[in-house]
Amino acid sequence: MLFVMVIALFVLSYGLTFLFNLAVITLFAFFIFILLDYLILFFRKQPVSVERISPERFSNGDQNTVSITVRNNYSFAVSAIIIDELPQQFQLRNFFFRVKLKADEQQIINYQLRPTERGEYFFYNINVLIKSPVNLVIRRKIFEANTTVKVLPSYALLRKYELQAHSSNLAEAGSKKMRKIGHSLEFEQIKEYVLGDDIRSINWKATARKAQLMVNNYTDERSQQVYCIIDKSRVMKMPFDDMTLLDYSINASLILSSVALIKQDKAGLITFSDQIGGFLPADRKAKQMTGILEMLYHEQTKFPEADYERLFALLRTRITQRSLIILFTNFESMSALQRQLPYIKAIAKNHLLLVIFFENTGLKQLTSAAAEDIEAIYMKTIAEKFQHEKRLIVKELQKHGISAILTAPQNLTVNVVNKYLEIKARQAI
């Protein structure tokens, strides 16, 4: 703009000759100020100091905080534009910050990123564009800040659900703890025989010492097996809020496994599509959560249809103890359920099965919108038909004694954890 003003003075000097000398003086002053600005910006080798501070891993689907520390090394105030080269997965093309720094001042800039895919994310350089108070020259400084961050299944919410797992107040959910006495692997006490006790529990050694009938008393085993089974077939590729149904299932499985371990249960994991993807036996060892996290980190959607026959064969041969099986899958139609129902029923005969599948939130928006023309009426009617079919799938599973949850993806973790705590309180396993 200053240079345009100089040009304008020269143009006007053709008619007003007294402006010519003023234009020449202004031009020389302009170049002198440019030279001065250049010298004060470039005389220092390290004009500013910049450092990016980021966690070693990100939580998928959650907000993760990244900090940039910038310090002005000049003896005068500067203004700067900071451009951080973010991983290509975020697709942010105009990501920058404007800051004003006093002499020797340091500022910390915090920003948040929400990844929606698991994997490795590469941060690149940090570019800083610096301007002095003269504001005629910009100095660009590139700081090498290449960093690799792993995006893992959502671990940021683990603490929240740990507190919920430690809480024993489930009265609001209508659940009541019941202590059942029966035969299991966990011995409780020896007591005197009373009429009605199972004679198979008589402890003959104790009877001989006491000279009266004594029986072993058992309680339900506190450490039950809980398996999260994740369907990786094409039905789990459906996107919602930039994440797939598979990612929501992975996040819920991680948190549920953590809650199960806190409740003294054994947590295990199975993934499958047309083949069995991974199998982690249920256990309570200290490194179990690490194993679950590593296994979930590498899981990706497979496009063939899920093979429930293989899943049933695996459960029949590898999991012989009655367990809580939480199956994350999706059925869009009754016919899709009917194809797999024989295997689901077979699994439910030997285990307590909980089937989790998802509402189509796009259809929900269609049904709630007002219909203003014939086409909208048809669309709304078809959407309501598909929604009704989802509810019929729940009824069909419940008819065969199989528990089911139909949930929106964003409510998946809350609903699954609450259901597990309810089952645990009822000692239904």
Short mmCIF file of C-alpha atoms in Angstrom, two decimals:
data_model
loop_
_atom_site.label_atom_id
_atom_site.label_comp_id
_atom_site.label_asym_id
_atom_site.label_seq_id
_atom_site.Cartn_x
_atom_site.Cartn_y
_atom_site.Cartn_z
CA MET A 1 0.00 0.00 0.00
CA LEU A 2 2.89 2.37 0.73
CA PHE A 3 4.45 1.55 -2.64
CA VAL A 4 1.13 2.32 -4.38
CA MET A 5 1.10 5.68 -2.63
CA VAL A 6 4.64 6.39 -3.95
CA ILE A 7 3.53 5.47 -7.49
CA ALA A 8 0.48 7.74 -7.12
CA LEU A 9 2.74 10.67 -6.18
CA PHE A 10 4.88 10.14 -9.31
CA VAL A 11 1.76 9.98 -11.48
CA LEU A 12 0.35 13.17 -9.97
CA SER A 13 3.75 14.91 -10.40
CA TYR A 14 3.12 14.95 -14.19
CA GLY A 15 0.48 17.60 -13.63
CA LEU A 16 1.76 18.99 -10.34
CA THR A 17 5.53 19.23 -10.79
CA PHE A 18 6.18 20.29 -7.18
CA LEU A 19 5.13 16.73 -6.12
CA PHE A 20 8.04 15.15 -8.01
CA ASN A 21 10.67 15.93 -5.36
CA LEU A 22 8.28 14.74 -2.62
CA ALA A 23 7.75 11.49 -4.56
CA VAL A 24 11.52 10.92 -4.87
CA ILE A 25 12.05 11.55 -1.15
CA THR A 26 9.16 9.22 -0.28
CA LEU A 27 10.61 6.49 -2.53
CA PHE A 28 14.04 6.71 -0.87
CA ALA A 29 12.44 6.74 2.58
CA PHE A 30 10.41 3.68 1.60
CA PHE A 31 13.51 1.69 0.63
CA ILE A 32 15.40 2.88 3.71
CA PHE A 33 12.62 1.63 5.98
CA ILE A 34 12.56 -1.70 4.12
CA LEU A 35 16.32 -2.05 4.61
CA LEU A 36 16.01 -1.08 8.27
CA ASP A 37 13.20 -3.60 8.81
CA TYR A 38 15.24 -6.29 7.08
CA LEU A 39 18.28 -5.61 9.24
CA ILE A 40 16.46 -5.64 12.58
CA LEU A 41 14.60 -8.85 11.65
CA PHE A 42 17.58 -10.78 10.31
CA PHE A 43 20.43 -9.65 12.56
CA ARG A 44 19.55 -12.35 15.13
CA LYS A 45 20.19 -15.94 14.07
CA GLN A 46 17.48 -17.41 16.32
CA PRO A 47 14.65 -14.85 16.34
CA VAL A 48 12.12 -16.96 18.22
CA SER A 49 12.08 -20.33 19.98
CA VAL A 50 9.23 -22.71 19.21
CA GLU A 51 8.44 -26.15 20.64
CA ARG A 52 5.45 -28.44 20.17
CA ILE A 53 4.39 -30.49 23.18
CA SER A 54 2.04 -33.37 22.40
CA PRO A 55 1.18 -36.64 24.15
CA GLU A 56 2.83 -39.81 22.88
CA ARG A 57 -0.59 -41.22 22.04
CA PHE A 58 -4.00 -39.83 21.17
CA SER A 59 -7.38 -41.16 22.24
CA ASN A 60 -9.54 -41.97 19.21
CA GLY A 61 -12.80 -40.04 19.05
CA ASP A 62 -11.84 -37.73 21.94
CA GLN A 63 -10.38 -34.25 22.18
CA ASN A 64 -6.60 -34.37 22.66
CA THR A 65 -4.64 -31.29 23.75
CA VAL A 66 -1.48 -30.16 21.94
CA SER A 67 0.62 -27.19 23.09
CA ILE A 68 3.02 -24.90 21.24
CA THR A 69 5.47 -22.86 23.32
CA VAL A 70 6.80 -19.76 21.54
CA ARG A 71 9.33 -17.28 22.92
CA ASN A 72 10.41 -13.92 21.46
CA ASN A 73 14.20 -13.57 21.52
CA TYR A 74 14.19 -9.98 20.19
CA SER A 75 14.56 -6.92 22.38
CA PHE A 76 11.42 -5.43 20.81
CA ALA A 77 7.84 -6.58 20.31
CA VAL A 78 6.93 -8.67 17.27
CA SER A 79 3.79 -10.15 15.77
CA ALA A 80 3.87 -13.69 14.39
CA ILE A 81 1.78 -16.19 12.48
CA ILE A 82 2.39 -19.80 13.60
CA ILE A 83 1.50 -22.53 11.12
CA ASP A 84 1.67 -26.06 12.50
CA GLU A 85 1.86 -28.78 9.84
CA LEU A 86 -0.74 -31.23 11.15
CA PRO A 87 -1.13 -34.90 10.14
CA GLN A 88 -2.86 -35.34 6.81
CA GLN A 89 -5.70 -37.30 8.46
CA PHE A 90 -7.16 -34.08 9.85
CA GLN A 91 -7.30 -32.38 6.43
CA LEU A 92 -6.94 -28.89 7.96
CA ARG A 93 -5.58 -26.53 5.29
CA ASN A 94 -5.91 -23.17 7.06
CA PHE A 95 -4.69 -23.99 10.54
CA PHE A 96 -2.66 -21.12 12.05
CA PHE A 97 -2.42 -18.81 15.05
CA ARG A 98 -1.71 -15.08 15.27
CA VAL A 99 0.23 -13.96 18.34
CA LYS A 100 1.82 -10.74 19.56
CA LEU A 101 4.91 -11.11 21.70
CA LYS A 102 6.58 -8.45 23.80
CA ALA A 103 10.35 -8.37 24.18
CA ASP A 104 11.58 -11.69 25.67
CA GLU A 105 7.98 -12.79 26.25
CA GLN A 106 6.93 -16.47 26.18
CA GLN A 107 3.45 -17.71 25.36
CA ILE A 108 1.86 -21.15 25.37
CA ILE A 109 -0.76 -21.87 22.71
CA ASN A 110 -3.09 -24.79 23.38
CA TYR A 111 -5.31 -26.39 20.77
CA GLN A 112 -7.28 -29.61 20.53
CA LEU A 113 -7.47 -32.32 17.90
CA ARG A 114 -10.08 -35.05 17.55
CA PRO A 115 -8.80 -38.03 15.55
CA THR A 116 -11.37 -40.35 14.03
CA GLU A 117 -9.10 -43.13 12.77
CA ARG A 118 -6.70 -45.41 14.60
CA GLY A 119 -3.10 -45.59 13.40
CA GLU A 120 0.05 -43.50 13.23
CA TYR A 121 -0.25 -39.74 12.78
CA PHE A 122 2.75 -37.72 11.57
CA PHE A 123 3.27 -34.12 12.67
CA TYR A 124 5.67 -32.16 10.48
CA ASN A 125 7.44 -28.78 10.77
CA ILE A 126 6.30 -25.59 12.48
CA ASN A 127 6.44 -22.45 10.30
CA VAL A 128 6.66 -19.03 11.93
CA LEU A 129 6.15 -15.77 10.02
CA ILE A 130 7.62 -12.86 12.01
CA LYS A 131 6.94 -9.13 11.61
CA SER A 132 8.57 -6.22 13.43
CA PRO A 133 6.73 -3.00 14.41
CA VAL A 134 7.89 -1.48 11.08
CA ASN A 135 5.75 -4.15 9.39
CA LEU A 136 7.33 -3.99 5.92
CA VAL A 137 9.26 -7.29 5.84
CA ILE A 138 8.21 -10.77 6.95
CA ARG A 139 10.80 -13.29 8.08
CA ARG A 140 9.92 -16.96 7.76
CA LYS A 141 11.54 -19.42 10.14
CA ILE A 142 10.98 -23.18 9.81
CA PHE A 143 11.44 -25.33 12.90
CA GLU A 144 11.88 -29.06 12.45
CA ALA A 145 9.34 -30.75 14.72
CA ASN A 146 8.66 -34.11 13.08
CA THR A 147 6.74 -36.29 15.53
CA THR A 148 4.83 -39.57 15.27
CA VAL A 149 1.80 -40.06 17.51
CA LYS A 150 -0.15 -43.29 17.85
CA VAL A 151 -3.93 -42.98 17.92
CA LEU A 152 -5.24 -45.74 20.18
CA PRO A 153 -8.81 -46.77 21.01
CA SER A 154 -10.48 -44.32 23.36
CA TYR A 155 -8.68 -44.50 26.71
CA ALA A 156 -9.53 -40.93 27.80
CA LEU A 157 -12.90 -42.04 29.23
CA LEU A 158 -11.45 -44.93 31.23
CA ARG A 159 -11.15 -42.87 34.42
CA LYS A 160 -14.79 -41.78 34.20
CA TYR A 161 -16.02 -45.35 33.93
CA GLU A 162 -13.59 -46.58 36.59
CA LEU A 163 -15.44 -44.36 39.07
CA GLN A 164 -18.76 -45.76 37.87
CA ALA A 165 -17.45 -49.31 38.25
CA HIS A 166 -16.36 -48.68 41.85
CA SER A 167 -19.80 -47.31 42.71
CA SER A 168 -22.15 -49.91 44.11
CA ASN A 169 -25.25 -47.69 44.12
CA LEU A 170 -27.43 -49.11 41.35
CA ALA A 171 -30.77 -48.44 43.00
CA GLU A 172 -31.67 -45.82 40.43
CA ALA A 173 -31.40 -48.44 37.68
CA GLY A 174 -33.86 -50.66 39.56
CA SER A 175 -31.21 -53.31 40.25
CA LYS A 176 -30.87 -55.13 43.53
CA LYS A 177 -27.91 -57.24 44.57
CA MET A 178 -28.88 -60.82 45.38
CA ARG A 179 -26.51 -63.33 46.93
CA LYS A 180 -27.10 -66.79 45.58
CA ILE A 181 -25.75 -69.99 47.13
CA GLY A 182 -24.99 -72.88 44.84
CA HIS A 183 -22.33 -75.16 43.48
CA SER A 184 -19.39 -73.44 41.82
CA LEU A 185 -15.64 -73.43 41.93
CA GLU A 186 -15.47 -70.94 44.83
CA PHE A 187 -15.70 -72.39 48.36
CA GLU A 188 -17.26 -70.18 51.04
CA GLN A 189 -17.59 -72.06 54.36
CA ILE A 190 -18.38 -75.33 56.19
CA LYS A 191 -21.64 -75.36 58.14
CA GLU A 192 -23.90 -77.79 59.94
CA TYR A 193 -26.26 -79.76 57.77
CA VAL A 194 -29.90 -78.64 57.87
CA LEU A 195 -32.87 -80.21 56.20
CA GLY A 196 -32.91 -79.23 52.54
CA ASP A 197 -29.14 -78.94 52.03
CA ASP A 198 -27.75 -80.85 49.10
CA ILE A 199 -26.36 -84.15 50.38
CA ARG A 200 -23.74 -84.07 47.62
CA SER A 201 -22.07 -81.24 49.54
CA ILE A 202 -21.47 -83.28 52.71
CA ASN A 203 -17.91 -82.92 53.96
CA TRP A 204 -17.15 -86.35 55.40
CA LYS A 205 -13.88 -85.36 57.07
CA ALA A 206 -15.52 -82.49 58.93
CA THR A 207 -18.46 -84.77 59.77
CA ALA A 208 -16.08 -87.31 61.34
CA ARG A 209 -14.38 -84.64 63.46
CA LYS A 210 -17.64 -83.02 64.63
CA ALA A 211 -19.61 -86.26 64.96
CA GLN A 212 -22.48 -84.58 63.07
CA LEU A 213 -23.25 -83.92 59.43
CA MET A 214 -21.31 -80.97 58.01
CA VAL A 215 -21.70 -79.62 54.49
CA ASN A 216 -19.59 -77.44 52.24
CA ASN A 217 -21.19 -74.12 51.38
CA TYR A 218 -20.40 -72.57 47.99
CA THR A 219 -21.04 -69.19 46.54
CA ASP A 220 -21.18 -68.11 42.93
CA GLU A 221 -17.71 -67.57 41.56
CA ARG A 222 -16.92 -63.88 41.73
CA SER A 223 -14.46 -63.94 38.87
CA GLN A 224 -16.62 -64.51 35.80
CA GLN A 225 -15.48 -64.48 32.19
CA VAL A 226 -16.58 -61.52 30.07
CA TYR A 227 -15.85 -61.64 26.34
CA CYS A 228 -16.32 -58.73 23.95
CA ILE A 229 -16.84 -60.06 20.42
CA ILE A 230 -16.54 -57.49 17.63
CA ASP A 231 -17.92 -58.04 14.14
CA LYS A 232 -15.47 -56.57 11.59
CA SER A 233 -17.53 -57.27 8.47
CA ARG A 234 -18.86 -54.68 6.04
CA VAL A 235 -21.93 -53.87 8.20
CA MET A 236 -19.58 -52.17 10.68
CA LYS A 237 -18.12 -49.82 8.07
CA MET A 238 -21.11 -47.47 8.30
CA PRO A 239 -19.92 -43.98 9.32
CA PHE A 240 -21.32 -41.82 12.09
CA ASP A 241 -19.81 -38.48 13.18
CA ASP A 242 -16.63 -39.21 11.16
CA MET A 243 -16.08 -42.58 12.88
CA THR A 244 -17.18 -46.06 11.82
CA LEU A 245 -19.36 -48.36 13.88
CA LEU A 246 -16.28 -50.56 14.29
CA ASP A 247 -14.43 -47.70 16.01
CA TYR A 248 -17.34 -47.07 18.38
CA SER A 249 -17.43 -50.80 19.20
CA ILE A 250 -13.67 -50.87 19.80
CA ASN A 251 -13.87 -47.89 22.18
CA ALA A 252 -16.77 -49.45 24.08
CA SER A 253 -14.97 -52.82 24.30
CA LEU A 254 -11.86 -51.20 25.76
CA ILE A 255 -13.81 -49.37 28.45
CA LEU A 256 -16.02 -52.37 29.24
CA SER A 257 -12.95 -54.61 29.62
CA SER A 258 -11.45 -52.12 32.08
CA VAL A 259 -14.68 -52.00 34.10
CA ALA A 260 -14.88 -55.83 34.11
CA LEU A 261 -11.34 -56.11 35.48
CA ILE A 262 -12.14 -53.58 38.20
CA LYS A 263 -15.16 -55.69 39.15
CA GLN A 264 -12.81 -58.69 39.55
CA ASP A 265 -14.01 -60.40 36.37
CA LYS A 266 -11.84 -61.87 33.62
CA ALA A 267 -11.89 -59.88 30.39
CA GLY A 268 -11.34 -61.41 26.95
CA LEU A 269 -11.64 -60.31 23.34
CA ILE A 270 -12.57 -61.88 19.99
CA THR A 271 -12.77 -60.24 16.56
CA PHE A 272 -14.16 -61.89 13.43
CA SER A 273 -15.50 -61.37 9.94
CA ASP A 274 -15.36 -64.15 7.33
CA GLN A 275 -12.41 -65.47 9.39
CA ILE A 276 -11.57 -65.32 13.07
CA GLY A 277 -9.43 -62.21 13.39
CA GLY A 278 -8.04 -62.36 16.91
CA PHE A 279 -8.62 -64.29 20.11
CA LEU A 280 -7.42 -63.14 23.53
CA PRO A 281 -8.45 -65.57 26.32
CA ALA A 282 -10.18 -64.03 29.32
CA ASP A 283 -7.83 -63.32 32.21
CA ARG A 284 -7.28 -60.97 35.14
CA LYS A 285 -3.51 -60.64 34.90
CA ALA A 286 -1.92 -57.21 35.21
CA LYS A 287 -1.01 -56.98 31.53
CA GLN A 288 -4.45 -57.95 30.24
CA MET A 289 -5.49 -54.36 29.45
CA THR A 290 -2.25 -53.82 27.54
CA GLY A 291 -2.96 -56.91 25.45
CA ILE A 292 -6.53 -55.78 24.76
CA LEU A 293 -5.36 -52.28 23.79
CA GLU A 294 -2.69 -53.58 21.40
CA MET A 295 -5.12 -56.02 19.79
CA LEU A 296 -7.81 -53.38 19.29
CA TYR A 297 -5.30 -50.89 17.88
CA HIS A 298 -4.61 -53.05 14.81
CA GLU A 299 -8.18 -54.10 13.97
CA GLN A 300 -9.63 -52.91 10.65
CA THR A 301 -12.93 -53.46 8.86
CA LYS A 302 -13.18 -56.46 6.53
CA PHE A 303 -15.60 -56.24 3.63
CA PRO A 304 -16.86 -59.87 3.36
CA GLU A 305 -19.93 -60.95 5.31
CA ALA A 306 -19.43 -62.21 8.85
CA ASP A 307 -19.22 -65.99 9.32
CA TYR A 308 -21.16 -66.77 12.49
CA GLU A 309 -20.65 -70.50 12.02
CA ARG A 310 -16.89 -70.05 12.55
CA LEU A 311 -17.60 -67.89 15.58
CA PHE A 312 -19.86 -70.57 17.09
CA ALA A 313 -17.23 -73.27 16.47
CA LEU A 314 -14.58 -71.14 18.20
CA LEU A 315 -16.76 -70.50 21.24
CA ARG A 316 -17.73 -74.17 21.51
CA THR A 317 -14.12 -75.40 21.46
CA ARG A 318 -12.18 -72.59 23.18
CA ILE A 319 -14.61 -71.22 25.78
CA THR A 320 -15.98 -74.13 27.78
CA GLN A 321 -16.98 -72.16 30.90
CA ARG A 322 -20.28 -70.27 30.90
CA SER A 323 -19.42 -66.64 30.19
CA LEU A 324 -20.97 -63.29 29.45
CA ILE A 325 -20.69 -62.79 25.69
CA ILE A 326 -21.19 -59.22 24.44
CA LEU A 327 -21.54 -59.25 20.66
CA PHE A 328 -21.06 -55.96 18.81
CA THR A 329 -22.64 -56.23 15.38
CA ASN A 330 -25.28 -54.59 13.22
CA PHE A 331 -28.45 -55.84 11.52
CA GLU A 332 -30.28 -53.58 9.10
CA SER A 333 -33.12 -55.97 8.27
CA MET A 334 -34.98 -58.96 9.67
CA SER A 335 -33.70 -61.16 6.83
CA ALA A 336 -30.10 -60.36 7.85
CA LEU A 337 -30.89 -61.52 11.37
CA GLN A 338 -32.66 -64.68 10.24
CA ARG A 339 -29.55 -65.84 8.36
CA GLN A 340 -27.49 -65.73 11.54
CA LEU A 341 -30.17 -66.51 14.14
CA PRO A 342 -29.48 -70.31 14.36
CA TYR A 343 -25.86 -69.65 15.36
CA ILE A 344 -26.82 -66.85 17.76
CA LYS A 345 -29.32 -69.17 19.46
CA ALA A 346 -26.69 -71.91 19.68
CA ILE A 347 -24.26 -69.51 21.37
CA ALA A 348 -26.96 -68.41 23.82
CA LYS A 349 -27.52 -72.02 24.94
CA ASN A 350 -24.09 -72.21 26.58
CA HIS A 351 -23.45 -68.57 27.47
CA LEU A 352 -25.24 -65.44 28.59
CA LEU A 353 -25.40 -63.54 25.30
CA LEU A 354 -25.94 -59.81 24.91
CA VAL A 355 -26.29 -58.58 21.32
CA ILE A 356 -25.49 -54.91 20.63
CA PHE A 357 -26.53 -53.29 17.35
CA PHE A 358 -27.05 -49.74 16.19
CA GLU A 359 -29.79 -47.29 15.36
CA ASN A 360 -29.56 -45.66 11.96
CA THR A 361 -29.41 -42.04 13.06
CA GLY A 362 -29.88 -40.83 9.49
CA LEU A 363 -33.27 -42.55 9.38
CA LYS A 364 -34.15 -41.01 12.74
CA GLN A 365 -33.56 -37.54 11.31
CA LEU A 366 -35.80 -38.34 8.34
CA THR A 367 -38.67 -39.52 10.53
CA SER A 368 -38.47 -36.47 12.80
CA ALA A 369 -38.42 -33.97 9.92
CA ALA A 370 -41.66 -32.46 8.64
CA ALA A 371 -42.89 -33.80 5.28
CA GLU A 372 -43.64 -30.90 2.94
CA ASP A 373 -44.25 -32.74 -0.34
CA ILE A 374 -45.12 -36.18 -1.72
CA GLU A 375 -41.47 -37.23 -2.07
CA ALA A 376 -40.78 -36.31 1.56
CA ILE A 377 -43.82 -38.33 2.65
CA TYR A 378 -42.51 -41.41 0.80
CA MET A 379 -39.04 -40.94 2.29
CA LYS A 380 -40.44 -40.55 5.80
CA THR A 381 -42.65 -43.62 5.42
CA ILE A 382 -39.75 -45.81 4.22
CA ALA A 383 -37.53 -44.52 7.04
CA GLU A 384 -40.19 -45.37 9.63
CA LYS A 385 -40.49 -48.85 8.11
CA PHE A 386 -36.76 -49.49 8.55
CA GLN A 387 -36.84 -48.14 12.09
CA HIS A 388 -39.75 -50.40 12.93
CA GLU A 389 -37.81 -53.35 11.53
CA LYS A 390 -34.94 -52.55 13.91
CA ARG A 391 -37.35 -52.74 16.84
CA LEU A 392 -38.71 -56.03 15.51
CA ILE A 393 -35.16 -57.43 15.54
CA VAL A 394 -34.94 -56.65 19.28
CA LYS A 395 -38.28 -58.38 19.88
CA GLU A 396 -37.19 -61.41 17.85
CA LEU A 397 -34.01 -61.83 19.89
CA GLN A 398 -35.87 -61.38 23.17
CA LYS A 399 -38.41 -63.98 22.06
CA HIS A 400 -35.57 -66.51 22.03
CA GLY A 401 -34.31 -65.40 25.46
CA ILE A 402 -31.43 -63.34 24.09
CA SER A 403 -30.77 -59.90 25.56
CA ALA A 404 -30.34 -57.10 23.02
CA ILE A 405 -29.56 -53.39 23.04
CA LEU A 406 -30.49 -51.08 20.17
CA THR A 407 -28.46 -47.91 20.66
CA ALA A 408 -27.25 -44.80 18.90
CA PRO A 409 -23.46 -44.92 18.36
CA GLN A 410 -22.75 -41.95 20.64
CA ASN A 411 -24.58 -43.70 23.52
CA LEU A 412 -22.98 -47.10 22.99
CA THR A 413 -20.41 -47.04 25.81
CA VAL A 414 -22.81 -45.73 28.44
CA ASN A 415 -25.52 -48.25 27.58
CA VAL A 416 -23.16 -51.23 27.47
CA VAL A 417 -21.43 -50.42 30.76
CA ASN A 418 -24.77 -49.85 32.51
CA LYS A 419 -26.09 -53.16 31.19
CA TYR A 420 -22.98 -55.00 32.36
CA LEU A 421 -23.25 -53.48 35.85
CA GLU A 422 -26.92 -54.47 35.97
CA ILE A 423 -26.08 -58.08 34.97
CA LYS A 424 -23.27 -58.11 37.53
CA ALA A 425 -25.58 -56.85 40.28
CA ARG A 426 -28.18 -59.52 39.47
CA GLN A 427 -25.44 -62.19 39.29
CA ALA A 428 -27.06 -63.44 36.12
CA ILE A 429 -23.94 -65.05 34.66
#
